[in-house]
Coordinates of C-alpha atoms and ligand atoms in Angstrom, one line a residue:
X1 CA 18.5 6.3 -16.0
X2 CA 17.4 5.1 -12.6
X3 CA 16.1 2.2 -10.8
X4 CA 14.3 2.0 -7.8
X5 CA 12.1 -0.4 -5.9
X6 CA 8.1 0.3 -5.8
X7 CA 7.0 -1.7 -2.5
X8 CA 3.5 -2.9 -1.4
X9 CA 1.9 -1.9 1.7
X10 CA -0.9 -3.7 3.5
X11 CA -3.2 -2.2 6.0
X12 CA -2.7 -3.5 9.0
X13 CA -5.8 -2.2 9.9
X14 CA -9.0 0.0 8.1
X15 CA -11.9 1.8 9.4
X16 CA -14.7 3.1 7.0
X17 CA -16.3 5.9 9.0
X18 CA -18.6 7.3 6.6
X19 CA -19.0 8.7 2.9
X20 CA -17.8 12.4 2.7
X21 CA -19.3 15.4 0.9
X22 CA -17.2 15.0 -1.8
X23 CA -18.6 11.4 -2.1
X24 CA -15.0 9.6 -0.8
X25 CA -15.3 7.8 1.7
X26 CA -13.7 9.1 5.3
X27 CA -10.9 6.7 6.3
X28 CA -9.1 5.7 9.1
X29 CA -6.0 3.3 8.3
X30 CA -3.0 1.8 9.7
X31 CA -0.4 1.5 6.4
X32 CA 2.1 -0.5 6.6
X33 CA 5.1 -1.4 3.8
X34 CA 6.7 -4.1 3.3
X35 CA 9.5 -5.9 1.6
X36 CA 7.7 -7.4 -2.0
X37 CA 8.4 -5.2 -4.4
X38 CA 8.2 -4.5 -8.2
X39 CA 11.3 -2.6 -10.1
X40 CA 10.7 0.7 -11.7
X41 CA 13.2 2.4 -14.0
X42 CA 13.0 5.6 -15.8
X43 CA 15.2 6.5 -18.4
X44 CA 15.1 10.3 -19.8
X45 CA 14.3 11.1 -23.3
X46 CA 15.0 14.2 -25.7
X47 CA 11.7 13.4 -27.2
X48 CA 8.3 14.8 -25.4
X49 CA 5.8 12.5 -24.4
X50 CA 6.1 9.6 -21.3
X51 CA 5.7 6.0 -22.3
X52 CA 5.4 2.9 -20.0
X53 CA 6.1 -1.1 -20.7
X54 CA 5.1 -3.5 -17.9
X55 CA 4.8 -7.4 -19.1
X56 CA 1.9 -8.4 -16.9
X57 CA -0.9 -8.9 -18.8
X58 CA -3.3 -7.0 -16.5
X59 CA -1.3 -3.9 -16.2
X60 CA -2.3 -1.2 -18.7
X61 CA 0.7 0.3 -21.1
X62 CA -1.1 3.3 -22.0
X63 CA -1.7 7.0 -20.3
X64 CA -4.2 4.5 -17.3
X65 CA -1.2 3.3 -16.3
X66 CA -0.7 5.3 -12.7
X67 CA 3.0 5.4 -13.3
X68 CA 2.4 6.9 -16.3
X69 CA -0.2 9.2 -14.7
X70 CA 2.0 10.6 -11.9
X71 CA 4.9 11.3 -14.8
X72 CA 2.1 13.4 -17.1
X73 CA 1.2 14.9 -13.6
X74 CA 4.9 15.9 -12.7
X75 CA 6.0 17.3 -16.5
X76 CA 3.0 19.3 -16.3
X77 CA 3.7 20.8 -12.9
X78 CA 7.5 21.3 -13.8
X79 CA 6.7 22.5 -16.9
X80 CA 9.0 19.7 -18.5
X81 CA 8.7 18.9 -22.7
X82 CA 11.0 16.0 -22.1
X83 CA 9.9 12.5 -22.3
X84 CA 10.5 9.7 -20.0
X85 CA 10.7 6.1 -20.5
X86 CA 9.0 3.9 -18.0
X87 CA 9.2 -0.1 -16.9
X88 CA 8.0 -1.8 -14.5
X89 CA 9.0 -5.3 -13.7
X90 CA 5.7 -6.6 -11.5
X91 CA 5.9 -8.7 -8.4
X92 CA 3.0 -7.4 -6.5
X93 CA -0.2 -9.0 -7.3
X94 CA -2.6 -6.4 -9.1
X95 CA -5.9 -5.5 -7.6
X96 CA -4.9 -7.6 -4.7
X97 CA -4.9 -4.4 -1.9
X98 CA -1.3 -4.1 -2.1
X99 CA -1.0 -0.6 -3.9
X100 CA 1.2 -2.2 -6.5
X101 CA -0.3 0.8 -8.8
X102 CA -0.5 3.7 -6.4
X103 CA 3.3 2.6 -5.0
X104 CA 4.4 2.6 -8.8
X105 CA 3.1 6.5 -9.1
X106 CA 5.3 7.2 -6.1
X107 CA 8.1 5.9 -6.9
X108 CA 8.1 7.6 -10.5
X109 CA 7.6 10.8 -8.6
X110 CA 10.3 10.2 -6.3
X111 CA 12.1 9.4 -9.1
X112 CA 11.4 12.4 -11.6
X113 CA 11.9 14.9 -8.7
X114 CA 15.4 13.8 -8.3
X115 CA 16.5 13.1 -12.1
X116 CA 15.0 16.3 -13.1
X117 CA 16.6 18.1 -10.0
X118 CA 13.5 19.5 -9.5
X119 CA 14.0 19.5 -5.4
X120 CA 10.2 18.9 -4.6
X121 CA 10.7 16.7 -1.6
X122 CA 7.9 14.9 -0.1
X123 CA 6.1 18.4 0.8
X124 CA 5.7 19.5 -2.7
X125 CA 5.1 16.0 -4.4
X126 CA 2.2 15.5 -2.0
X127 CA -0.7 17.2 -3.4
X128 CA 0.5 15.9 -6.9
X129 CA 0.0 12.4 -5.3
X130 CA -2.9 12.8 -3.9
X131 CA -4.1 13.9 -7.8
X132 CA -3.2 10.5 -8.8
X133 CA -4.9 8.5 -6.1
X134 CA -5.7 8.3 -2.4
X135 CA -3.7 5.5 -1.5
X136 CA -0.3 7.3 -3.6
X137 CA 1.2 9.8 -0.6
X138 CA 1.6 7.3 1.4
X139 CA 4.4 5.7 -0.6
X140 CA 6.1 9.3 -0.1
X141 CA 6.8 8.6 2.9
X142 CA 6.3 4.5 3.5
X143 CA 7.0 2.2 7.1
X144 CA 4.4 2.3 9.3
X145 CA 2.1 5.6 8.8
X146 CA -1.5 6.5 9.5
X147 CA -4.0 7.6 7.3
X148 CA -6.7 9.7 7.6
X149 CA -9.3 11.6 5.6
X150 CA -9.4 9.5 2.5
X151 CA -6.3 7.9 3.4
X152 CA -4.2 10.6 1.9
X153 CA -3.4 12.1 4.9
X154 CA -0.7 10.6 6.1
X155 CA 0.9 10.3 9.9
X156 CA 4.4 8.5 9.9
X157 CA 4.3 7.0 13.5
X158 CA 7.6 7.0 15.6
X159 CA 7.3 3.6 17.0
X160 CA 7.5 1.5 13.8
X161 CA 6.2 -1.9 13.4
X162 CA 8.9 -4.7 13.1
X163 CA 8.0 -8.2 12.5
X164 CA 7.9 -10.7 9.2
X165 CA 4.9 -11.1 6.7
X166 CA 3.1 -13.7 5.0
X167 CA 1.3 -12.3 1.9
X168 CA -0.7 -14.9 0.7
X169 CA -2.6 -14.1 -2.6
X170 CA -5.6 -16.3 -3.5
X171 CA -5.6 -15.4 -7.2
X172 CA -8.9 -13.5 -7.8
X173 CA -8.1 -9.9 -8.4
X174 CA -11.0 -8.0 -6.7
X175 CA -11.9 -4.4 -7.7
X176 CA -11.6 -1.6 -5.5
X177 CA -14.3 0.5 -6.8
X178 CA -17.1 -2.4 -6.0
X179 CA -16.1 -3.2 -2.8
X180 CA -17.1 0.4 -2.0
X181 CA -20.6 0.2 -3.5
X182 CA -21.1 -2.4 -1.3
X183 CA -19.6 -0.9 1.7
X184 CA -22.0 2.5 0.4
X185 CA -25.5 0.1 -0.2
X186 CA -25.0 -0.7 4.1
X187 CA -23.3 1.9 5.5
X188 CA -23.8 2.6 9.1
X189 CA -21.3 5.4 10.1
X190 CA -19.3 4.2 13.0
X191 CA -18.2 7.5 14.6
X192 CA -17.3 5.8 17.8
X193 CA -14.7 3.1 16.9
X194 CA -11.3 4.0 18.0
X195 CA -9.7 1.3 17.7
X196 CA -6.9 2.2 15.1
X197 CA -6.6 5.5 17.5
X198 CA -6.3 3.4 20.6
X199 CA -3.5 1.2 18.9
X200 CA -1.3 4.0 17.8
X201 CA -1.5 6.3 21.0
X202 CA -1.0 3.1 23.1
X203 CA -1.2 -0.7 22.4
X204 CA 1.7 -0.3 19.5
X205 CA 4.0 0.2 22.5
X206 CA 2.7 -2.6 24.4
X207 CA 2.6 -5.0 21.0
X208 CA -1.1 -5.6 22.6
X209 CA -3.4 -4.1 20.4
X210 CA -2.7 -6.2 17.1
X211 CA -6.1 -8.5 18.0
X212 CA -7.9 -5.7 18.1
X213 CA -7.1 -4.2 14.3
X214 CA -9.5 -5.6 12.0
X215 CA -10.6 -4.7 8.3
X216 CA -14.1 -3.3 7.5
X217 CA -13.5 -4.1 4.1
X218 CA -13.3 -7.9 4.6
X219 CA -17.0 -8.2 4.6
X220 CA -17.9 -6.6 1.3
X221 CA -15.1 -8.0 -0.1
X222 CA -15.9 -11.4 0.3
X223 CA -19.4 -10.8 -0.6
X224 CA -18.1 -9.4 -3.7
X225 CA -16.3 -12.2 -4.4
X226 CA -17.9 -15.2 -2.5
X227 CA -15.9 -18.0 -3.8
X228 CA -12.9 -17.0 -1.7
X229 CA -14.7 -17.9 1.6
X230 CA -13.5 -21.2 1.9
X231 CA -10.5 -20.2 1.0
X232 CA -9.9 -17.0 3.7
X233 CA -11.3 -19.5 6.5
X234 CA -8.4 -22.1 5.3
X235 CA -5.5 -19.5 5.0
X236 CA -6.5 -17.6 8.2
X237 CA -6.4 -20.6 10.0
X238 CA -3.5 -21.8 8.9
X239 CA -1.4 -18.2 10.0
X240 CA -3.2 -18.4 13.3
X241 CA -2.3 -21.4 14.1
X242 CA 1.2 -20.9 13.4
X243 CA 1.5 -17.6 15.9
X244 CA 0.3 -14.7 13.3
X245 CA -0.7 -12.0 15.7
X246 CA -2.2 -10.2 13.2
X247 CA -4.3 -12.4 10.2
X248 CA -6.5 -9.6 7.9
X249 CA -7.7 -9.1 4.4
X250 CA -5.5 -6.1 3.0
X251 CA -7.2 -3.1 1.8
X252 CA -10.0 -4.2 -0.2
X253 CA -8.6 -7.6 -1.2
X254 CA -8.2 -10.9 -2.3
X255 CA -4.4 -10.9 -0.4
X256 CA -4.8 -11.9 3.2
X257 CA -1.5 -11.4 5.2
X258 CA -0.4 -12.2 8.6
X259 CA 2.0 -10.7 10.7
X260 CA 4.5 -12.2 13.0
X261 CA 7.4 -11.7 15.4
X262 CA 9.0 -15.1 14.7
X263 CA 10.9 -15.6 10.7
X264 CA 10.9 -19.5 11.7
X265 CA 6.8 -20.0 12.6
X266 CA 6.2 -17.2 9.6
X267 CA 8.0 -19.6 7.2
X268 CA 6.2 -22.9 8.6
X269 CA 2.9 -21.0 7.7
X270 CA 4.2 -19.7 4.6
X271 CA 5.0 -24.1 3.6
X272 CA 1.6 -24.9 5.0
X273 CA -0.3 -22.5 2.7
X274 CA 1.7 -23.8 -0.4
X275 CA 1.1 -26.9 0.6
X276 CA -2.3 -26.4 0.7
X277 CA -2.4 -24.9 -2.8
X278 CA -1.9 -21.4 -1.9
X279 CA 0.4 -18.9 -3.2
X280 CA 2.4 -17.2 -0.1
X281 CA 5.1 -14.6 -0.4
X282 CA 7.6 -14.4 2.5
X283 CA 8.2 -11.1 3.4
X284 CA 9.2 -8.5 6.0
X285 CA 7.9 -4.8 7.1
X286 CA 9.9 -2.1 6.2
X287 CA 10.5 0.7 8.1
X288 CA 10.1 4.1 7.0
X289 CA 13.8 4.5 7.5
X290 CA 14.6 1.6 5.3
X291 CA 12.1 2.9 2.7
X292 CA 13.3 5.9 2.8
X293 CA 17.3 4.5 2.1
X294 CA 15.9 2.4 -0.5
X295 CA 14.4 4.8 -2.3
X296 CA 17.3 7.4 -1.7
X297 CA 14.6 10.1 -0.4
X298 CA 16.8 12.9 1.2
X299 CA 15.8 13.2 5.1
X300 CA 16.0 17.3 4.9
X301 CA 13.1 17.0 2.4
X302 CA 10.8 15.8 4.4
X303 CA 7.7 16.9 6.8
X304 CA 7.9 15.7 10.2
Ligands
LIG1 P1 -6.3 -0.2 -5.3 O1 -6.8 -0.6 -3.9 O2 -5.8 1.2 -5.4 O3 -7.2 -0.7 -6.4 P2 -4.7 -2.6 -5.6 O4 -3.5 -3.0 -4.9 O5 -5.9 -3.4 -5.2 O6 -5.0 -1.1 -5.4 P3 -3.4 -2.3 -8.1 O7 -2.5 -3.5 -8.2 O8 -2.8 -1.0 -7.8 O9 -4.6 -2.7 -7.1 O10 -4.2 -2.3 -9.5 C1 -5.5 -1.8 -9.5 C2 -5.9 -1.6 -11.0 O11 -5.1 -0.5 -11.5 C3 -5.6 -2.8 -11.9 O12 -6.9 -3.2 -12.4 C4 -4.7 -2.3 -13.0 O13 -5.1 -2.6 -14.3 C5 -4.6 -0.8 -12.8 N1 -3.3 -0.2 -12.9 C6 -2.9 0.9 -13.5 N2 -1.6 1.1 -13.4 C7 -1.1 0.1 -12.7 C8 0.3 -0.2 -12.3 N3 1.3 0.6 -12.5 N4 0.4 -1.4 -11.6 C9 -0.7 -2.2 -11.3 N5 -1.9 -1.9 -11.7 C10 -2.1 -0.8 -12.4

């Protein structure tokens, strides 16, 4: 049996740049992971067959479940007729952008590859992951990373950011998939922006750039879900004011986080949006040296 955290990421920033052949969309994204995290054990099992128990009520126990998924995924690969038992104990708000399911996969594969000795590393789990979902290799590696193509392609970056996080979740799951179609019904491609280039090759080392990372996500998701206007202007202003130097929708939504260098201000904004009827996790981003201790991944294993 094992037990091993699944943390979130947010995206610190996103650019959509266009739909690809395949119909995916071509990404450019800043991933970041940070300390909220759900708990994932696996225990083995003499019988075949891979089953998976997670209380939260809009978390699927059957074969949809992405943890399940990635252990189907793996057996098959490996050629394993053992069974494996799965739980996960949810912290991370679902369909809130925080890849609680595609960080669940991960972990499992992680996981598998070292209870079954299988020696996979990061290198031979990747395509596997990228089976599962575009947003699952970059919980192989985790910290701060870039991702490319559909966001599966994944660029750990040597400076990683450090700083504290306020996830603040406004309780209205919003779906991936339909954030898309909008994106799709008004696409303009946007070839030109280099922004999230121009942070990582430069302003990361100056801490300048953060301003500049926004997410083009945030637009079609709050047209998909209008009711949460009100609410992003409120909790926006509210990190702002207290020093966020970063304040963006993650992924495709509903969690809004901001990012800051100071714990103390970060945990004044984290009381103002309770006080003002918000949910806010306190959190802090993890490096992809920390993730990688945490979730016992052997450094020799591991692209560069
Ligand atoms: P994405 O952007 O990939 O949709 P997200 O962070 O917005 O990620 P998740 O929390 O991963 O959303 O959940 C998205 C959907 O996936 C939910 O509707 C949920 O029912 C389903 N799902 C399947 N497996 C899991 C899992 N292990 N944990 C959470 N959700 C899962």
């Amino acid at each position: 049996m094992i037990r091993l955290p699944s943390y979130a990421k947010v995206n610190l920033g996103l650019e959509v740049l266009g739909v690809r052949e395949d119909g995916y969309h071509e990404l450019r994204t800043l991933f970041q992971t940070i300390s909220l995290h759900d708990d994932v054990s696996l225990t083995l099992r003499r019988a075949p067959g891979v089953t998976v128990a997670c209380a939260h009520p809009a978390v699927p126990n059957d074969a949809s479940n992405l943890a399940a998924k990635a252990a189907l995924v793996l057996a098959r690969h490996a050629g394993r007729r053992d069974g494996v038992a799965i739980t996960i104990e949810k912290r991370i708000p679902v369909a809130g952008g925080l890849g609680g399911g595609s960080s669940n996969a991960a972990t499992v594969l992680l996981g598998l590859d070292r209870l079954w000795k299988l020696k996979l590393g990061i290198d031979g789990l990747h395509p596997l992951a990228r089976q599962i979902g575009a947003d699952v290799p970059f919980f192989l590696y985790g910290g701060t990373a870039l991702g490319l193509a559909r966001g599966d392609e994944i660029y750990p970056l040597r400076r990683q950011v450090r700083g504290t996080v306020v996830v603040v979740d406004p309780r209205r799951p919003v779906s991936t998939a339909a954030v898309f179609r909008r994106i799709d019904a008004r696409l303009t491609p946007r070839e030109n922006s280099n922004t999230i280039f121009r942070f990582v090759s430069r302003d990361l080392e100056a801490d300048a750039g953060f301003p500049a990372l926004t997410n083009d996500l945030e637009s079609a998701a709050l047209e998909e879900a209008p009711e949460l206007r009100d609410a992003v202007v409120k909790i926006r202003g509210i990190l702002v004011r207290e020093g966020a130097k970063l304040a963006v929708l993650s992924g495709s939504g509903s969690t809004y986080f901001g990012l800051f260098d100071d714990p103390r201000r970060a945990r004044t904004a984290g009381a103002a949006l309770r006080v003002a009827g918000f949910t806010a996790h306190h959190c802090r981003a993890l490096s992809h040296d920390q993730y990688r201790k945490a979730l016992r991944i052997r450094p020799g294993l591991q692209r560069g």
